XYZ file of C-alpha atoms in Angstrom:
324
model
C 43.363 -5.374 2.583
C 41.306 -8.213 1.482
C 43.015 -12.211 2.655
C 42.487 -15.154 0.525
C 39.959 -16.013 3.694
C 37.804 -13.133 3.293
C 37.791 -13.373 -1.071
C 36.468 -16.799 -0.432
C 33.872 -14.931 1.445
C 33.108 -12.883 -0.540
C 32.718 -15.311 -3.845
C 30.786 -17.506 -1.418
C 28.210 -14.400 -0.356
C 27.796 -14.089 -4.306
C 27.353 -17.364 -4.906
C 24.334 -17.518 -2.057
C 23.353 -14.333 -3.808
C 22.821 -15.759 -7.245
C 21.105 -18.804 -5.606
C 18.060 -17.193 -3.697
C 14.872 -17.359 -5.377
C 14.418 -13.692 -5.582
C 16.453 -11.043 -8.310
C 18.829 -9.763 -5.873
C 19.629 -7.021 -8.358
C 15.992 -5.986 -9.703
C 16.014 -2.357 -9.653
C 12.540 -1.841 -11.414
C 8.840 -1.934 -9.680
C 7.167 -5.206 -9.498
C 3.462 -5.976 -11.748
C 0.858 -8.214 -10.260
C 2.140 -10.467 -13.736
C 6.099 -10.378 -11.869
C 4.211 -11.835 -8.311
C 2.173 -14.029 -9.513
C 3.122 -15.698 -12.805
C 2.142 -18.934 -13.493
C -0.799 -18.104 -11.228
C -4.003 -19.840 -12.644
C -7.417 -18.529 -11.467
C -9.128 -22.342 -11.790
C -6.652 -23.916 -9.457
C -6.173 -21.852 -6.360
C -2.643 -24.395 -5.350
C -0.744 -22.912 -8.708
C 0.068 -20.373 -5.779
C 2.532 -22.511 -4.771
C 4.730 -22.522 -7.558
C 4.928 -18.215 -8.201
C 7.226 -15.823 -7.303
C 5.351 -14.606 -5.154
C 4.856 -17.909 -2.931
C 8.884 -18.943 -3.058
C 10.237 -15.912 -2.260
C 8.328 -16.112 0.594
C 8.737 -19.247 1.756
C 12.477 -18.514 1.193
C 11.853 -16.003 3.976
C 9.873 -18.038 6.246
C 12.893 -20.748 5.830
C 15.843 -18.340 6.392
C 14.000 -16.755 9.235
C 12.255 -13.592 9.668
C 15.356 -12.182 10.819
C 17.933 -13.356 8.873
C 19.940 -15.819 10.487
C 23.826 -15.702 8.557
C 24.991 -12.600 7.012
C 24.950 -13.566 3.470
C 21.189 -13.967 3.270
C 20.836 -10.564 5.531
C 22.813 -9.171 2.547
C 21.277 -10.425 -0.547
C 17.736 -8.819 1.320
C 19.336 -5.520 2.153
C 20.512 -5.185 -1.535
C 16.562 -5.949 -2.975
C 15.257 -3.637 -0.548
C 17.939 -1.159 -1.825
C 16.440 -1.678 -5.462
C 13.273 -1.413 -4.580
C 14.120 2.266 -3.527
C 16.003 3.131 -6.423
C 12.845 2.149 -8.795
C 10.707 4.134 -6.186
C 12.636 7.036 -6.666
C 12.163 6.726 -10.642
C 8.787 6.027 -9.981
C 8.662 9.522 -8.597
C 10.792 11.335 -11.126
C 7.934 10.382 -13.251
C 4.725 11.355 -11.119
C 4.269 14.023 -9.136
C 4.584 13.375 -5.821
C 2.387 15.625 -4.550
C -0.684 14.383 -5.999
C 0.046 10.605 -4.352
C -2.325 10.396 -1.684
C -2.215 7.007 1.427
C -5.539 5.173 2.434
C -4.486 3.071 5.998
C -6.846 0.547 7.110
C -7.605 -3.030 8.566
C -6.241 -5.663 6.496
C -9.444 -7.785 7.579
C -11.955 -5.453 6.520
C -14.326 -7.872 4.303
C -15.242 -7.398 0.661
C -18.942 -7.442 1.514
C -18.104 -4.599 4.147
C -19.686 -1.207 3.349
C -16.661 0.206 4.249
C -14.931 -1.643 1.532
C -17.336 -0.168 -1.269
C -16.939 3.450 0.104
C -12.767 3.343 0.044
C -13.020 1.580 -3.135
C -15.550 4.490 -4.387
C -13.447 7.331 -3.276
C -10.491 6.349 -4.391
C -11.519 6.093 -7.787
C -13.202 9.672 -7.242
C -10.078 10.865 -6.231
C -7.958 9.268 -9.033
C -10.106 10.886 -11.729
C -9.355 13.780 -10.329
C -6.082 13.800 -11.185
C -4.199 11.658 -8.028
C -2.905 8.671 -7.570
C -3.302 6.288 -4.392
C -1.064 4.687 -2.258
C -1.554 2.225 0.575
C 0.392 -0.794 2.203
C -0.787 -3.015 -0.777
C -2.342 -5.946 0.855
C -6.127 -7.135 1.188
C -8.889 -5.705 3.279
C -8.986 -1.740 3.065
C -5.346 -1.545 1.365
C -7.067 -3.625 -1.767
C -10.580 -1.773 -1.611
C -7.612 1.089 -2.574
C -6.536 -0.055 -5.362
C -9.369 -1.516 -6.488
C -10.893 1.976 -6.740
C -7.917 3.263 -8.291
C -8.072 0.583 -11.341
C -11.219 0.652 -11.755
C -11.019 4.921 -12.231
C -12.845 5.584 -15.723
C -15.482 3.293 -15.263
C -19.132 3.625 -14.962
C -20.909 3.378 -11.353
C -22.640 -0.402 -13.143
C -18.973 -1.604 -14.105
C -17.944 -0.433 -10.386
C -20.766 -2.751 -9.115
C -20.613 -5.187 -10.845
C -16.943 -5.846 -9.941
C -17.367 -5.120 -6.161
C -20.283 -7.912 -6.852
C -17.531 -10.330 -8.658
C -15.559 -9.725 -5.784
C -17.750 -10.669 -3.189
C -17.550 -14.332 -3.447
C -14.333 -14.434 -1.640
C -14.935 -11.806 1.139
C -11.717 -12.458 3.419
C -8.643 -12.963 1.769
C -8.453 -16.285 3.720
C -11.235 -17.639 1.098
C -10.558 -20.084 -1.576
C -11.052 -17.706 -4.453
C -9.799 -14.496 -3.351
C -6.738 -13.891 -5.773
C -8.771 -16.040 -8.495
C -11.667 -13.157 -7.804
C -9.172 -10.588 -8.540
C -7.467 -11.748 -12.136
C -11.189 -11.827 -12.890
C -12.181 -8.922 -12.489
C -8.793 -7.411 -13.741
C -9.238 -9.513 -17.133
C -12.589 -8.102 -17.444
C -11.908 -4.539 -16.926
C -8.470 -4.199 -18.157
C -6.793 -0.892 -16.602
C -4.169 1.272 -18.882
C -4.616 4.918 -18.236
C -4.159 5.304 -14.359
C -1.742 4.257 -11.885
C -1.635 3.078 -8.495
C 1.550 2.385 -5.334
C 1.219 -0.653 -3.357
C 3.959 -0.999 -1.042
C 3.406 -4.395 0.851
C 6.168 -6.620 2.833
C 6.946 -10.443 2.956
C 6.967 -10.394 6.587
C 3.124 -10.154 6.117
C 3.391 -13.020 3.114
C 0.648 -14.835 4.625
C -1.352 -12.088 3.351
C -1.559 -11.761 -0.639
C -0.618 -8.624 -2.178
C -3.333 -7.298 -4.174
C -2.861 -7.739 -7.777
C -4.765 -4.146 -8.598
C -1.996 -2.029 -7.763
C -0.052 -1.557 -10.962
C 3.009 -0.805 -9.203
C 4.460 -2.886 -6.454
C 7.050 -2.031 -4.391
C 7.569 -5.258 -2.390
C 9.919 -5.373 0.940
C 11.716 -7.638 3.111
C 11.924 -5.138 6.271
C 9.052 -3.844 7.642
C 10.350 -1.247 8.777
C 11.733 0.463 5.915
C 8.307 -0.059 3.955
C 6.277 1.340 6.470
C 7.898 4.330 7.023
C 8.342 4.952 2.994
C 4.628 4.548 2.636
C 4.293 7.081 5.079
C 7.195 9.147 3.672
C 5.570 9.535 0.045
C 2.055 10.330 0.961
C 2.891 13.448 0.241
C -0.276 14.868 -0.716
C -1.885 13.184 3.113
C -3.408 10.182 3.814
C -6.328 9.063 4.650
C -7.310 6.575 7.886
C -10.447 3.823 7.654
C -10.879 2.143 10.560
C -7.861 -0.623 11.306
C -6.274 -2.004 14.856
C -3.193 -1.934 15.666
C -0.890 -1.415 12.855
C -3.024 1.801 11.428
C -2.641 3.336 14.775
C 0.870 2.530 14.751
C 1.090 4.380 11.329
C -1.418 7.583 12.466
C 1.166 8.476 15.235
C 4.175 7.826 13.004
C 2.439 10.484 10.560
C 1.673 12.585 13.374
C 5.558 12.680 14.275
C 6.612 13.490 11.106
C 4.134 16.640 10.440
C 4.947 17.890 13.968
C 8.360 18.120 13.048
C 7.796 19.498 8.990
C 10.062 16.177 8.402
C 9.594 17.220 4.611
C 9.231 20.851 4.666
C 5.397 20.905 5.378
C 2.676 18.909 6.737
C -0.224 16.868 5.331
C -3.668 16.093 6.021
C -4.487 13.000 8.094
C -8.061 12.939 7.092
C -9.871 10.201 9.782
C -12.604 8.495 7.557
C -15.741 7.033 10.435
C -16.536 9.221 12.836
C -17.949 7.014 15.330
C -15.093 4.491 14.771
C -12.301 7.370 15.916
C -13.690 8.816 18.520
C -15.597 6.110 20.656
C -14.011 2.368 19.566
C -10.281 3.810 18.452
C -10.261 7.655 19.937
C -7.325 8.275 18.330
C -9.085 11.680 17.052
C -10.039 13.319 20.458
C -6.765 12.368 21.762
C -4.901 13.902 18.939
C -7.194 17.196 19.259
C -6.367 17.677 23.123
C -2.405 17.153 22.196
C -3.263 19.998 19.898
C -4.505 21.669 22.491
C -1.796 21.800 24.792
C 0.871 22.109 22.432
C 2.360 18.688 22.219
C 1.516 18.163 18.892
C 1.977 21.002 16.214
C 1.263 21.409 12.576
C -1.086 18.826 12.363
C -3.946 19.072 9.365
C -6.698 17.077 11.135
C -10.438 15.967 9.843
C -12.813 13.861 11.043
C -15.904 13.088 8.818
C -18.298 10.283 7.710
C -18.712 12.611 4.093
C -16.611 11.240 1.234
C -17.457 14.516 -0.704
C -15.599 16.517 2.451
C -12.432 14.215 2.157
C -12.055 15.137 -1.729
C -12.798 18.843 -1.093
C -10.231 18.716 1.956
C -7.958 17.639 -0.380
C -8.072 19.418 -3.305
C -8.057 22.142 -0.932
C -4.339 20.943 0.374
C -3.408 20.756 -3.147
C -4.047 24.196 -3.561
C -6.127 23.302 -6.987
C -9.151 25.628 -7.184
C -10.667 23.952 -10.300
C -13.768 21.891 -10.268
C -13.885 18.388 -8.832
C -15.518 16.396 -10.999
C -17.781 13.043 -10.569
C -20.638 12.482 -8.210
C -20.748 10.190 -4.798
């Protein structure tokens, strides 16, 4: 039974509702246009005044954990949207050919690194996947990057990881600006990309190259879906703390055939994982000795290996196609 005390509630809770600066019912994937509109590459502070920039501010405001019930709410119910587009999302791609890359958010533009995820993840979305990653800067934009620029030639590739370069960290003035640039001059309509990225990281821009954004309020929840629909395996470049966290979060859920079956966790730098992060050694003896099981493990330095590792998982015996 419902008092006159708690319906006053309750119209108050919608009222906050209607009043945050975020669509508390959006149930459809958000476009670089929905973050950043009214975004304007020649004046870096128009930032300021998008979507993007008040909804997190909002956050920062209201506290990174909520601090009154009606704004935990109104969060809870965007995050619930954001699920219910992801699961359309999925009705109409096929799961099984989305593929993570995890990495440093730091990772520079000018980084070799950066150039070789960006290179095979265009490789591997010509060839019939699509990629996924946590859909910030560093290695999580090198991603995407790849993935729009899929259907290019290896000049147009250069030229925009060239264009890029003049804002290497996405601390730079001219990092977003960089971006809409390059996106204006190689406009992207026949391939797809997931970036799933979170305002509790707002600090750090979401990369406008991902076609589809998935955008979060709880960390939580988006790091374990990212990790959820990799279905066809993921892919690790070298990253601190929060890519490790996400290796042994994988890890637990092939162990335990959380979906049915396990997927590769392909480790990308082989100096990188076994001497400064030896994640991949440690995983191997766990192997060993039975406290890990079901895990699909490679280490390599070889971009060619990772796609042929791949489209071996997948099953597909046709020809890859492309060159590195």
């Amino acid at each position: 039974m419902i008092t006159s005390t708690n319906f006053n509630r309750l119209n108050g809770t919608v009222a906050y509702m209607e009043a945050v600066p975020f669509d508390v019912t959006r149930d459809a994937l958000y476009s670089a246009a929905d973050l950043y509109q009214g975004f304007q590459a020649d004046d870096e502070s128009s930032w300021d005044a998008t979507y993007d920039s008040k909804v997190y501010q909002h956050y920062i405001s209201t506290g990174k954990q909520a601090k009154t019930v009606e704004e935990s709410l109104a969060r809870a119910v965007h995050d619930h949207g954001m699920h219910m587009a992801l699961n359309r999302f999925f009705e109409e791609h096929d799961y099984r050919l989305c593929l993570g890359i995890m990495g440093g958010h730091a990772l520079l533009r000018t980084d070799r690194m950066f150039r070789d995820t960006a290179l095979l993840s265009k490789r591997l979305t010509e060839n019939g996947f699509f990629m996924l990653s946590g859909g910030g800067p560093g290695a999580m934009e090198a991603t995407h990057l790849g993935a729009w620029m899929a259907g290019r030639t290896d000049e147009e590739m250069e030229d925009a990881l060239t264009a890029l370069a003049v804002a290497p960290s996405f601390k730079d003035k001219g990092w977003l600006a960089s971006a809409f640039r390059v996106m204006e001059r190689y406009p992207q309509k026949d391939y797809v990309s997931l970036g799933i990225p979170t305002w509790l990281y707002g600090h750090e821009p979401s990369t406008p190259f991902a076609t589809h954004i998935a955008k979060f309020f709880e960390n939580s929840i988006r790091e374990d879906s990212i990790l959820t629909y990799a279905f066809g395996g993921i892919i690790y470049t070298p990253g601190s703390a929060g890519t490790v966290q996400e290796v042994f979060q994988d890890a637990v859920q092939n162990h335990y055939l959380s979906f049915g079956f396990s997927s590769p966790m392909i480790f990308m730098g082989k100096d990188f994982w076994t001497h400064e992060m030896p994640i991949y050694p440690l995983l191997q003896g766990l192997m060993k000795s039975g406290k890990y099981k079901n895990l699909l493990l490679t280490l390599t330095d070889d971009p060619e290996e990772i796609i042929q590792e791949i489209v071996r998982f997948r099953g597909g015996e046709e020809e890859v196609s492309g060159e590195w």
